[in-house]
mmCIF file of C-alpha atoms and ligand atoms in Angstrom:
data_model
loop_
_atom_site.group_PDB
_atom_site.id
_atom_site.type_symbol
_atom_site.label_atom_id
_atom_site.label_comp_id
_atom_site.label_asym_id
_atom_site.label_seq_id
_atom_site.Cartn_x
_atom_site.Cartn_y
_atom_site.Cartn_z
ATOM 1 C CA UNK A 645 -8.717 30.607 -5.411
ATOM 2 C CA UNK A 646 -5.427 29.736 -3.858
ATOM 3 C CA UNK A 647 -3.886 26.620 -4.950
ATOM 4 C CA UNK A 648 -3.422 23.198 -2.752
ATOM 5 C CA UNK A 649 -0.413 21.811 -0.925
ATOM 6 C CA UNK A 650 0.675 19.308 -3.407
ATOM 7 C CA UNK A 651 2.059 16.036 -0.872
ATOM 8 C CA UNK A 652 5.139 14.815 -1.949
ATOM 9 C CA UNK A 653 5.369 11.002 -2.068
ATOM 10 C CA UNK A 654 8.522 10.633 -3.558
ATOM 11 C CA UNK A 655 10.407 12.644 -1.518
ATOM 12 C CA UNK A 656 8.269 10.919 1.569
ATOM 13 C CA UNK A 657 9.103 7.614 0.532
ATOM 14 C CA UNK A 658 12.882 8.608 0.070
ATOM 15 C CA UNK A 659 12.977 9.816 3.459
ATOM 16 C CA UNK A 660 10.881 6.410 4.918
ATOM 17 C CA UNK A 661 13.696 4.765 2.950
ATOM 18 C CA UNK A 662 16.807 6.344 4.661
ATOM 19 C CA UNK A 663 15.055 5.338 7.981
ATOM 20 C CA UNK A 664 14.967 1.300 6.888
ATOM 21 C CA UNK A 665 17.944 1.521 5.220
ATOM 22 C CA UNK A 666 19.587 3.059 9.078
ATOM 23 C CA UNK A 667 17.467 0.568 10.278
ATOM 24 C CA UNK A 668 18.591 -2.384 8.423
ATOM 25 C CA UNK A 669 22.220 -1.423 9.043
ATOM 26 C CA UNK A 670 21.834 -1.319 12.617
ATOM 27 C CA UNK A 671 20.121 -4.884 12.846
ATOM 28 C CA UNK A 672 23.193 -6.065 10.803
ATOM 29 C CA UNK A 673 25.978 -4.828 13.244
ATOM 30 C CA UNK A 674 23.900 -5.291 16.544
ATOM 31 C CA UNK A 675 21.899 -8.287 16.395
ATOM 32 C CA UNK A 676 23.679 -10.113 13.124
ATOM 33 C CA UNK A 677 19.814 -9.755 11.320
ATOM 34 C CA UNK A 678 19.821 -9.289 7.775
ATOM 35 C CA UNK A 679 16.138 -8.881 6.782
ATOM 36 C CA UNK A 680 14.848 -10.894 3.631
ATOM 37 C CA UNK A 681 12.397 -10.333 1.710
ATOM 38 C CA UNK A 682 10.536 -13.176 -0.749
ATOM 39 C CA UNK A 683 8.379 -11.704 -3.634
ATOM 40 C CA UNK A 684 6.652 -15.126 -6.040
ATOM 41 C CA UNK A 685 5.608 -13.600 -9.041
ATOM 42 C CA UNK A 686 3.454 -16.209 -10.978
ATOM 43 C CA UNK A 687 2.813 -15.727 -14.843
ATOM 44 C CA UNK A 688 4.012 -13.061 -16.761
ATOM 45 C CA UNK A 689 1.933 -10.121 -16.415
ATOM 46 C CA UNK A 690 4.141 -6.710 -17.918
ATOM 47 C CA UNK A 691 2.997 -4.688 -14.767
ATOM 48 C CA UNK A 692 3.533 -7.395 -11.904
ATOM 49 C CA UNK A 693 7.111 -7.991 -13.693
ATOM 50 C CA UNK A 694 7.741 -4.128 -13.209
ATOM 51 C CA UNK A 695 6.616 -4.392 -9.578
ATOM 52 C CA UNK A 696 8.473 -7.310 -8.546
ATOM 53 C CA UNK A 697 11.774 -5.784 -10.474
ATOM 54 C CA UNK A 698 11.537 -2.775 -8.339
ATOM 55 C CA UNK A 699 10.625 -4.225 -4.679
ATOM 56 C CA UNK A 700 13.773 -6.330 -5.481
ATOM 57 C CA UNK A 701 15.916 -3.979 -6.249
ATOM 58 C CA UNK A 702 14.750 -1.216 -3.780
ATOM 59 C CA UNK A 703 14.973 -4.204 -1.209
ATOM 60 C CA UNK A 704 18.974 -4.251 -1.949
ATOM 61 C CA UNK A 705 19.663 -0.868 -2.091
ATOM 62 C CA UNK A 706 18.008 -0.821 1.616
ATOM 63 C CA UNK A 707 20.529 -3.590 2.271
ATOM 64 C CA UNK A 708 18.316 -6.423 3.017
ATOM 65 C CA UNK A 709 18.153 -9.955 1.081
ATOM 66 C CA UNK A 710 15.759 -10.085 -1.875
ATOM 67 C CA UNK A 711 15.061 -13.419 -3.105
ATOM 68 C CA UNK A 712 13.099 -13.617 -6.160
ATOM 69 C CA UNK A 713 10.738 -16.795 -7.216
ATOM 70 C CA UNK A 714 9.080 -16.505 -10.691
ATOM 71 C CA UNK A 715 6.995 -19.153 -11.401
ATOM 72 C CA UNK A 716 5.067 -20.034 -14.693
ATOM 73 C CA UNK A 717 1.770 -18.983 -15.713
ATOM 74 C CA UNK A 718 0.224 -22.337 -15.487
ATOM 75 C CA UNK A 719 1.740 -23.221 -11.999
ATOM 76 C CA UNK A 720 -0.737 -25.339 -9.755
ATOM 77 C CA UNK A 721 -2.399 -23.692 -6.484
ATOM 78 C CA UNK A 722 -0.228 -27.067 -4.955
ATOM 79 C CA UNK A 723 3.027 -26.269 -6.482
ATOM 80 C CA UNK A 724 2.694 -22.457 -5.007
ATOM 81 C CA UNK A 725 1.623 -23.465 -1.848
ATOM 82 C CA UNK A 726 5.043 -26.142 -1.154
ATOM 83 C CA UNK A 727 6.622 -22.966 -2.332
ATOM 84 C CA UNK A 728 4.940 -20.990 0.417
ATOM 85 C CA UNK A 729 5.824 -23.635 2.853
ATOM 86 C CA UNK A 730 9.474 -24.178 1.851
ATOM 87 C CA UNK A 731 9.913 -19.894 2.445
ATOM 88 C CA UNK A 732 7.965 -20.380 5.572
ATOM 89 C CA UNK A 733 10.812 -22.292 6.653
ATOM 90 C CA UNK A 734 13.374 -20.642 5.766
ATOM 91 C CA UNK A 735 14.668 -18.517 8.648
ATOM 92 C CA UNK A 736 16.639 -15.997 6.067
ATOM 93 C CA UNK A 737 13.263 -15.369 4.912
ATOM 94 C CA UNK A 738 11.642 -12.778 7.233
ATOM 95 C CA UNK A 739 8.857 -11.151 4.699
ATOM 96 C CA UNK A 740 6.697 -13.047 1.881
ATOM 97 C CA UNK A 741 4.988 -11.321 -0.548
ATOM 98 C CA UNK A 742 3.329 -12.859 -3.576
ATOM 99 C CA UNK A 743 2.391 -10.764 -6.158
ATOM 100 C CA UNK A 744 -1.037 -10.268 -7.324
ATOM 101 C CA UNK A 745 -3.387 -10.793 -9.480
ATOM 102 C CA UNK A 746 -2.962 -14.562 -9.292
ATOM 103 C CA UNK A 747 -3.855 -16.924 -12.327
ATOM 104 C CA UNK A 748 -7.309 -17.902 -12.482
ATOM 105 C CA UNK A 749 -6.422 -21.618 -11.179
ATOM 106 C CA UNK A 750 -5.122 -20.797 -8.074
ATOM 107 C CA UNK A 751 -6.978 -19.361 -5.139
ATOM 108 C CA UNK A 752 -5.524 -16.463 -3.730
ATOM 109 C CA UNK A 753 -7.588 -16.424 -0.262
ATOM 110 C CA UNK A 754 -5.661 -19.840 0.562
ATOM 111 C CA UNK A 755 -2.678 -18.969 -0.826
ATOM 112 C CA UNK A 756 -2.583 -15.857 1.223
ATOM 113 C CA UNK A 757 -3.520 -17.538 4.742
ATOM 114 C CA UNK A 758 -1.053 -20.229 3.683
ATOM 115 C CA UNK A 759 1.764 -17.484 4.436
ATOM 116 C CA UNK A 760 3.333 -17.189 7.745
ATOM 117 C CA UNK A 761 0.997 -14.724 9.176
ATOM 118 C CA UNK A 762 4.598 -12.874 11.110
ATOM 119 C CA UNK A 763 5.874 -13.346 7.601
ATOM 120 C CA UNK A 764 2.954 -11.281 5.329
ATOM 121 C CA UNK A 765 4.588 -8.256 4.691
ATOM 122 C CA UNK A 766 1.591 -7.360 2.854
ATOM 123 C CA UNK A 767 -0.998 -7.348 5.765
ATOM 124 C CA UNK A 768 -3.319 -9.455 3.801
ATOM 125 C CA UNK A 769 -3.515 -12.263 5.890
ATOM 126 C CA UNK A 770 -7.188 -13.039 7.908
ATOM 127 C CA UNK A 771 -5.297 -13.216 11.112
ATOM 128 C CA UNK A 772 -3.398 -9.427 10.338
ATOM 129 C CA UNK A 773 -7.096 -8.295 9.285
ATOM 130 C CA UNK A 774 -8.045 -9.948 12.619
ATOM 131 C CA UNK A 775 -5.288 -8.190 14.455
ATOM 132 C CA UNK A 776 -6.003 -4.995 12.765
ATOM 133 C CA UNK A 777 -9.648 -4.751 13.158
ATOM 134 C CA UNK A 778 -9.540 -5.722 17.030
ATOM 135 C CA UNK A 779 -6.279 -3.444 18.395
ATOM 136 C CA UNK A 780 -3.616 -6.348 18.343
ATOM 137 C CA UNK A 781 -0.531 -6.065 16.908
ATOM 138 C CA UNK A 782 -0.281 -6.682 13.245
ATOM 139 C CA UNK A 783 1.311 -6.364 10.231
ATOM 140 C CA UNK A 784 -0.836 -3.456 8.434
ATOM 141 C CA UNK A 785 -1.080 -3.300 4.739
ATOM 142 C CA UNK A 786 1.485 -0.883 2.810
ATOM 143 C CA UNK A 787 -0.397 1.023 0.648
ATOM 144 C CA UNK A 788 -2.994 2.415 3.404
ATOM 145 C CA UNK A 789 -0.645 2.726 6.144
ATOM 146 C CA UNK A 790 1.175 4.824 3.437
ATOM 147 C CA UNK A 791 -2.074 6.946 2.804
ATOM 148 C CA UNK A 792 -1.969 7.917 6.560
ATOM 149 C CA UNK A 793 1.850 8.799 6.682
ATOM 150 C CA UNK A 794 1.148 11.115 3.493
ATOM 151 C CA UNK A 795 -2.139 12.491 5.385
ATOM 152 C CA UNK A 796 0.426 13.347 8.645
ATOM 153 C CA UNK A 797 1.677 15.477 6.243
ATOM 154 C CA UNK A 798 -1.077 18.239 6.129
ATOM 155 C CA UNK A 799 -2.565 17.287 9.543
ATOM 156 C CA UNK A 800 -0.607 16.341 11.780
ATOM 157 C CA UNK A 801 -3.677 15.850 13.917
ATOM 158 C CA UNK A 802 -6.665 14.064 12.882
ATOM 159 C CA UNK A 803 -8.363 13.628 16.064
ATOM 160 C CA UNK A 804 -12.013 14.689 15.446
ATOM 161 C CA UNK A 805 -11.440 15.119 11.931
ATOM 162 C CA UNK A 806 -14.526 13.627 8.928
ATOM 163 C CA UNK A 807 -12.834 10.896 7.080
ATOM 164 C CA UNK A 808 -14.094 9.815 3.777
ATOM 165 C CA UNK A 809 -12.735 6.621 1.660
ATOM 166 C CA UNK A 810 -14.185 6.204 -1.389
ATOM 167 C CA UNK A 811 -13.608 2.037 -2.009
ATOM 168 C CA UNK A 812 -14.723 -0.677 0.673
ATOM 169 C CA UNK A 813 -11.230 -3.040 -0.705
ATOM 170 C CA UNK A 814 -9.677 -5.491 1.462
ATOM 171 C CA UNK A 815 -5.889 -4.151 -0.048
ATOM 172 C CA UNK A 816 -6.828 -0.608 0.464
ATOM 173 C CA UNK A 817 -10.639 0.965 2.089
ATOM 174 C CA UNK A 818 -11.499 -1.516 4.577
ATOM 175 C CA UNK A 819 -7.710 -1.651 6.372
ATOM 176 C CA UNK A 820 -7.809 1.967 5.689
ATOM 177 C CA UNK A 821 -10.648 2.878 7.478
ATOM 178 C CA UNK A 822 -9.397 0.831 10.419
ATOM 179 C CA UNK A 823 -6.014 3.149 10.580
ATOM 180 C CA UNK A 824 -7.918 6.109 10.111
ATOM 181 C CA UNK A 825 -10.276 5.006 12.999
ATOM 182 C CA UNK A 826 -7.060 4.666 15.194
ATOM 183 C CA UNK A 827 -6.678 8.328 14.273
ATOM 184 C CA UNK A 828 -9.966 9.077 16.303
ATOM 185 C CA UNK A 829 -11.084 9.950 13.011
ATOM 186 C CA UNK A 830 -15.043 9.528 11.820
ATOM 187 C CA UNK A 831 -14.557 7.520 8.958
ATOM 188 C CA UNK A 832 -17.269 6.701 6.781
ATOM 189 C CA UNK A 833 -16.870 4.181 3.573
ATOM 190 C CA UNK A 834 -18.362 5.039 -0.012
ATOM 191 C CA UNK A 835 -18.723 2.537 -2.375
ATOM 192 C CA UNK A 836 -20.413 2.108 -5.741
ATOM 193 C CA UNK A 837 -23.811 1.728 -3.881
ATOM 194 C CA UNK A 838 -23.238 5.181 -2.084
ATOM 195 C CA UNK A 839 -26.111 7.285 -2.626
ATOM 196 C CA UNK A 840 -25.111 11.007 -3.297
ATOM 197 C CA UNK A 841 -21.608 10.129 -3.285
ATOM 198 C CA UNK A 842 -20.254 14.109 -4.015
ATOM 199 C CA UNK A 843 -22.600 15.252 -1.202
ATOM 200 C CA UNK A 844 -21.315 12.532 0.961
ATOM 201 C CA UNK A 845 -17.449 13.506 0.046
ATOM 202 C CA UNK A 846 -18.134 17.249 0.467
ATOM 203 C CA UNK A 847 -18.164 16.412 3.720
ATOM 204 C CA UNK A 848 -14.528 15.085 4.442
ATOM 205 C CA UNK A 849 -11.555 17.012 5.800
ATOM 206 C CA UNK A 850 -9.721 14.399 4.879
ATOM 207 C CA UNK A 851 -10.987 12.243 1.543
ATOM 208 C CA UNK A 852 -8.940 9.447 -0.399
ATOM 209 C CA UNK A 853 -10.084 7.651 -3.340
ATOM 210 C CA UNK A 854 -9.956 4.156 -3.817
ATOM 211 C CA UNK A 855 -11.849 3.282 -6.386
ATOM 212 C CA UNK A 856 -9.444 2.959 -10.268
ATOM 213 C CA UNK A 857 -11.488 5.481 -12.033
ATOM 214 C CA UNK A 858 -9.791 7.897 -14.241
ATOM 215 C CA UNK A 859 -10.673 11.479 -12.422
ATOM 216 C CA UNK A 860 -14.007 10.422 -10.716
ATOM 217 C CA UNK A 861 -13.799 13.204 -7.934
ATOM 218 C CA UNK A 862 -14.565 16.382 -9.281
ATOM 219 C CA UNK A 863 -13.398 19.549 -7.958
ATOM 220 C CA UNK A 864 -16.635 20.554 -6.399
ATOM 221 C CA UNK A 865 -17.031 17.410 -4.660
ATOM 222 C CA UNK A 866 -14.345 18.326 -1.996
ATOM 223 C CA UNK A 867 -15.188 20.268 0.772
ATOM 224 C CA UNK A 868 -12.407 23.428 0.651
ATOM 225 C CA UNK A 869 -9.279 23.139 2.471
ATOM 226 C CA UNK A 870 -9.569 19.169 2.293
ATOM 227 C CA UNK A 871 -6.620 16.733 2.682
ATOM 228 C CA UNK A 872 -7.094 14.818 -0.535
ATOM 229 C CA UNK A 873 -5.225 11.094 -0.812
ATOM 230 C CA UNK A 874 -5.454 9.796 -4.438
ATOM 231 C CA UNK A 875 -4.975 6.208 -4.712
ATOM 232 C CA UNK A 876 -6.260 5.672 -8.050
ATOM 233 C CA UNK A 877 -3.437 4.479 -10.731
ATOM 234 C CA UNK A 878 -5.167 4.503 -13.982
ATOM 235 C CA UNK A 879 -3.786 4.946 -17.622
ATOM 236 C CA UNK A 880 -5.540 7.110 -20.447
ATOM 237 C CA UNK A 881 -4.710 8.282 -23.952
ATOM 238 C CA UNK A 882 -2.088 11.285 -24.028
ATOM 239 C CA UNK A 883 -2.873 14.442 -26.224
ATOM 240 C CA UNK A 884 -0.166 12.977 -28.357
ATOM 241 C CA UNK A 885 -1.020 10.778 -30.722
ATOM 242 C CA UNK A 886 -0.633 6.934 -29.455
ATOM 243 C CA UNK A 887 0.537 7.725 -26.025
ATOM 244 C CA UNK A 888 -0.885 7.576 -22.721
ATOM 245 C CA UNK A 889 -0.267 8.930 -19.414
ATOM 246 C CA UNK A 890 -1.352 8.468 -15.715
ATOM 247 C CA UNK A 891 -3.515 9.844 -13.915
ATOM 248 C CA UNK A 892 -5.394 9.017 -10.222
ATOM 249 C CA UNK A 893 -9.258 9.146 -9.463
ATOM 250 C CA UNK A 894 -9.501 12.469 -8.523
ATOM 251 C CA UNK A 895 -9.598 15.203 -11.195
ATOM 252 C CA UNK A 896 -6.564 16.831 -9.915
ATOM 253 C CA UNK A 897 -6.045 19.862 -12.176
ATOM 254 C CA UNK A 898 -9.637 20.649 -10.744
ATOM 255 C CA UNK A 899 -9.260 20.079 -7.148
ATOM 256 C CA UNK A 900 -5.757 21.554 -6.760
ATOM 257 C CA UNK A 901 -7.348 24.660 -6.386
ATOM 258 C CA UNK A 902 -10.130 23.913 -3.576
ATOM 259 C CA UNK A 903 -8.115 21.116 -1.474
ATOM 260 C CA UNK A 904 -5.808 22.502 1.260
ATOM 261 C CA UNK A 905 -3.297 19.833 0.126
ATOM 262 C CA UNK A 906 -3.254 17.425 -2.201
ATOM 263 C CA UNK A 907 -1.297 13.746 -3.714
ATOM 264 C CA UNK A 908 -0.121 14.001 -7.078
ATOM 265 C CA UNK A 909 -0.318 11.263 -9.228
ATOM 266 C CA UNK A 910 2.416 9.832 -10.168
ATOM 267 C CA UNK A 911 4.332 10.967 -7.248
ATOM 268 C CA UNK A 912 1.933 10.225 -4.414
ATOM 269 C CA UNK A 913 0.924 7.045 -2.869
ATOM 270 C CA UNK A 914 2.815 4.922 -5.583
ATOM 271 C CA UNK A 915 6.410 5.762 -3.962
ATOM 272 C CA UNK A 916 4.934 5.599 -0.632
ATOM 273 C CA UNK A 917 3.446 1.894 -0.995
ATOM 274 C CA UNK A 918 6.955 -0.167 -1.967
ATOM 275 C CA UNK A 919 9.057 1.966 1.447
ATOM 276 C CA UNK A 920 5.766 0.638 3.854
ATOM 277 C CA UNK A 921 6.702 -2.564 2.310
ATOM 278 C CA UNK A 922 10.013 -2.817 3.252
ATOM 279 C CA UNK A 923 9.476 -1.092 6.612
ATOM 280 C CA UNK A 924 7.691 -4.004 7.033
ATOM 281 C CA UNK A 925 9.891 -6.917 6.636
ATOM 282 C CA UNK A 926 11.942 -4.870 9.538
ATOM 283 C CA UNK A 927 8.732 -5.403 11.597
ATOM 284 C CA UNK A 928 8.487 -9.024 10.637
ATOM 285 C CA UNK A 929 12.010 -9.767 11.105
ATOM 286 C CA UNK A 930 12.010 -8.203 14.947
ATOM 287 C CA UNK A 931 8.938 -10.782 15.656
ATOM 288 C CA UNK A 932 10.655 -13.666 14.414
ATOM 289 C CA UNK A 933 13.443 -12.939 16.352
ATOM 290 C CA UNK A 934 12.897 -11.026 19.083
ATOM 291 C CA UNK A 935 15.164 -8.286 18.174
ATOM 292 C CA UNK A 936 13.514 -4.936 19.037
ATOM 293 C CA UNK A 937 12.278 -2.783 16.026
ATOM 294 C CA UNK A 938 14.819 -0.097 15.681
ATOM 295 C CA UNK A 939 14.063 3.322 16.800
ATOM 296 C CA UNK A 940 14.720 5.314 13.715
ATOM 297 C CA UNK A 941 11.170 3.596 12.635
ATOM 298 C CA UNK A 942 9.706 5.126 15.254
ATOM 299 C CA UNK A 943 6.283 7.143 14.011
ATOM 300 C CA UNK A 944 6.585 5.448 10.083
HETATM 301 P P1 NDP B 1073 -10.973 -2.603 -6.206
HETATM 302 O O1 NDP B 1073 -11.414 -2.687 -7.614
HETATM 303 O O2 NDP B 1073 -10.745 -3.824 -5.407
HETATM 304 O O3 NDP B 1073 -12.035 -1.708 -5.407
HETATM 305 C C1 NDP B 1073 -12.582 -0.560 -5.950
HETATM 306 C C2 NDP B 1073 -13.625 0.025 -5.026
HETATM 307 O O4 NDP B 1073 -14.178 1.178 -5.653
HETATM 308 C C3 NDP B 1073 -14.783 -0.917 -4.728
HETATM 309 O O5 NDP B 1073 -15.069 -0.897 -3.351
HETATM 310 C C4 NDP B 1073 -15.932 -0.347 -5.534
HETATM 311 O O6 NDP B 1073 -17.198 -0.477 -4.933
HETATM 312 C C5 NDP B 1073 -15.598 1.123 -5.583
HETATM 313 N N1 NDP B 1073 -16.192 1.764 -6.741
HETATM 314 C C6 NDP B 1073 -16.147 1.353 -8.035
HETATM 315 N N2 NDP B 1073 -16.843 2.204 -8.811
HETATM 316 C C7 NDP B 1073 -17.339 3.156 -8.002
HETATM 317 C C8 NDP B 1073 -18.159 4.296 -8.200
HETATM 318 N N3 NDP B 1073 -18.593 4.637 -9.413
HETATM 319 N N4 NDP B 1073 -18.467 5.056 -7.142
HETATM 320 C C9 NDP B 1073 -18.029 4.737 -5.913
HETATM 321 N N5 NDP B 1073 -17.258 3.665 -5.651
HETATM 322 C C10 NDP B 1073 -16.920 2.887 -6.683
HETATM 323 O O7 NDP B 1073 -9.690 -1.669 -6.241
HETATM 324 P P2 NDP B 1073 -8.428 -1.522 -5.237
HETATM 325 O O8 NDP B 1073 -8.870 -1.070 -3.892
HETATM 326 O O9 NDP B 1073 -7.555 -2.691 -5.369
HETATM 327 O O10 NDP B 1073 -7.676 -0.308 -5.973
HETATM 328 C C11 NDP B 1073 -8.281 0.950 -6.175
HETATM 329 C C12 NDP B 1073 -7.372 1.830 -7.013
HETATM 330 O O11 NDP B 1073 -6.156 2.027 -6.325
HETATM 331 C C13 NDP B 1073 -6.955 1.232 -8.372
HETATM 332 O O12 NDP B 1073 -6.815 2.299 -9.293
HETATM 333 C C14 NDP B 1073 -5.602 0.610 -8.113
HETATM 334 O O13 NDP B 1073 -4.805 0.588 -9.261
HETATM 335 C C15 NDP B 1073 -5.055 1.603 -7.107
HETATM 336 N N6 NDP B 1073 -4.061 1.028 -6.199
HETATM 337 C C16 NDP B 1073 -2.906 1.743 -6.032
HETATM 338 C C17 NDP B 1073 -1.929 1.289 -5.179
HETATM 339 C C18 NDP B 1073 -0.709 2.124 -5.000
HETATM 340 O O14 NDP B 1073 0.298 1.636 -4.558
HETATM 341 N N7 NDP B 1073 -0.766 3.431 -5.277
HETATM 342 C C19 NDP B 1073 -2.048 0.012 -4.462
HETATM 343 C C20 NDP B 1073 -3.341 -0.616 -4.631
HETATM 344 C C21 NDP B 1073 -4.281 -0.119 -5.491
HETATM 345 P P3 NDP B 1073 -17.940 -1.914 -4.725
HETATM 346 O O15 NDP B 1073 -17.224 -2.552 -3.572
HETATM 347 O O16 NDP B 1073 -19.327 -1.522 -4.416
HETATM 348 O O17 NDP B 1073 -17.769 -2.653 -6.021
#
């Protein structure tokens, strides 16, 4: 068996970057916009701290503004929410983004849809799901419109084409399966109430998992020659003794060699998610004020 078209993320999501960062630069010198970007990070979770640190600092090398709000673990939902209203103001602030999970005190439905909706980089918002589901103009969430960039990759067209997510998320399946519509593709959602999920992913030119299951997808559950997106960021025990490593939710050593092309994980939609972010707070900073998006973003 011949072996898969492995999808480079990184080297995706450096290119995506050169585009905002041309983009960014060109805002500066012709319509005196710097794009800023807001990312609350509430508590002290090891992994959201790593996240924020890098949005912030891949938000400066692009040359926008980063401004960075950590706030302690036992902040009231009140005390975030005047935060969220105070960057709401702020008209250096084009892009909010607060990092979840949220402590358990604070709802993070309200504190979403108490965001600017032309300010939620994120696409979480009820009015961006609005916008999404019904055609209008919207801020889409990064990590799936980053799925379908990496997808363009091995088919560039998808018209026609059996779409399978596995993972019905509001972050991830759900706006997913929206994009992939707007590909004219046949989407169907699994879940874990799927019944004969492998025969239903057989079926799928192009199949992403969703779901934060070490290795679910086995190699005989894609159909051959399938586009495979791997979400899935999960960490195992290494070989070595006290280590671990990660790996996605497809069993990739498996289904490298029946896939037509393939994420890696790391390396795949990871890269891809933080560039779609930053592209953006370009996006949001053209609607707030009315400069047009810059053409180098053209397609991404
Ligand atoms: P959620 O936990 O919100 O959703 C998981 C989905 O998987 C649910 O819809 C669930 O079904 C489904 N599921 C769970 N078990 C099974 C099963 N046995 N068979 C079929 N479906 C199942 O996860 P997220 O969408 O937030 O994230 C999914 C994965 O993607 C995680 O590993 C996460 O770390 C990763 N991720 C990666 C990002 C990146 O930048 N690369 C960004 C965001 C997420 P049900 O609804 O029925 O419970």
């Amino acid at each position: 068996m011949g072996k898969a078209q492995i999808i480079d993320g990184k080297a995706l999501a450096a290119e995506v970057l050169g585009k905002v960062a041309r983009a960014t630069a060109e805002l500066k010198q012709g319509h005196r916009l710097t794009p800023g970007l807001a990312v609350i990070l509430v508590g002290d979770d090891p992994a959201s701290q790593v996240y924020v640190r890098s949005k912030g600092r891949r938000t400066r090398e692009a040359g926008m503004e980063s401004f960075e709000y950590r706030m302690p673990e036992q902040t009231s939902e009140e005390a975030l929410l005047e935060q969220i209203a105070a960057l709401n103001a702020d008209p250096k602030v084009h892009g909010i983004l607060v990092q979840l999970p949220l402590p358990a005190q604070i709802d993070a439905a309200k504190v979403i849809n108490a965001i600017d909706p032309d300010k939620d980089v994120d696409g979480f918002h009820v009015i961006n799901a609005g916008r999404l589901m019904t055609g209008q103009k919207a801020l889409v969430p990064c990590t799936p419109r980053g799925c379908v960039l990496l997808a363009r990759q091995a088919r560039a067209q998808m018209s026609g084409l059996e779409a399978v997510i596995i993972g019905r998320s509001n972050i991830v399946g759900k706006p997913l399966g929206q994009l992939l519509l707007n590909e004219n593709c046949t989407v169907t959602i699994a879940h874990s109430r799927t019944r004969d999920l492998p025969g239903v992913t057989r079926r799928a030119d192009i199949l992403v998992a969703a779901v934060g299951r070490p290795q679910m997808v086995k190699g005989d559950w894609i159909k051959p020659g399938a586009t495979v997106i791997d979400v899935g960021i999960n960490r195992i025990p290494a070989e070595e003794e006290g280590k671990t490593r990660l790996v996605g939710d497809v069993d990739f050593d498996a289904a490298v060699h029946v896939a037509g092309a393939i994420t890696p994980v790391p390396g795949g939609v990871g890269p891809m998610t933080i560039a779609m972010l930053l592209r953006n707070t370009i996006e949001a900073a053209c609607l707030q004020t009315g400069a047009p998006l810059p053409a180098v973003l053209e397609g991404i």
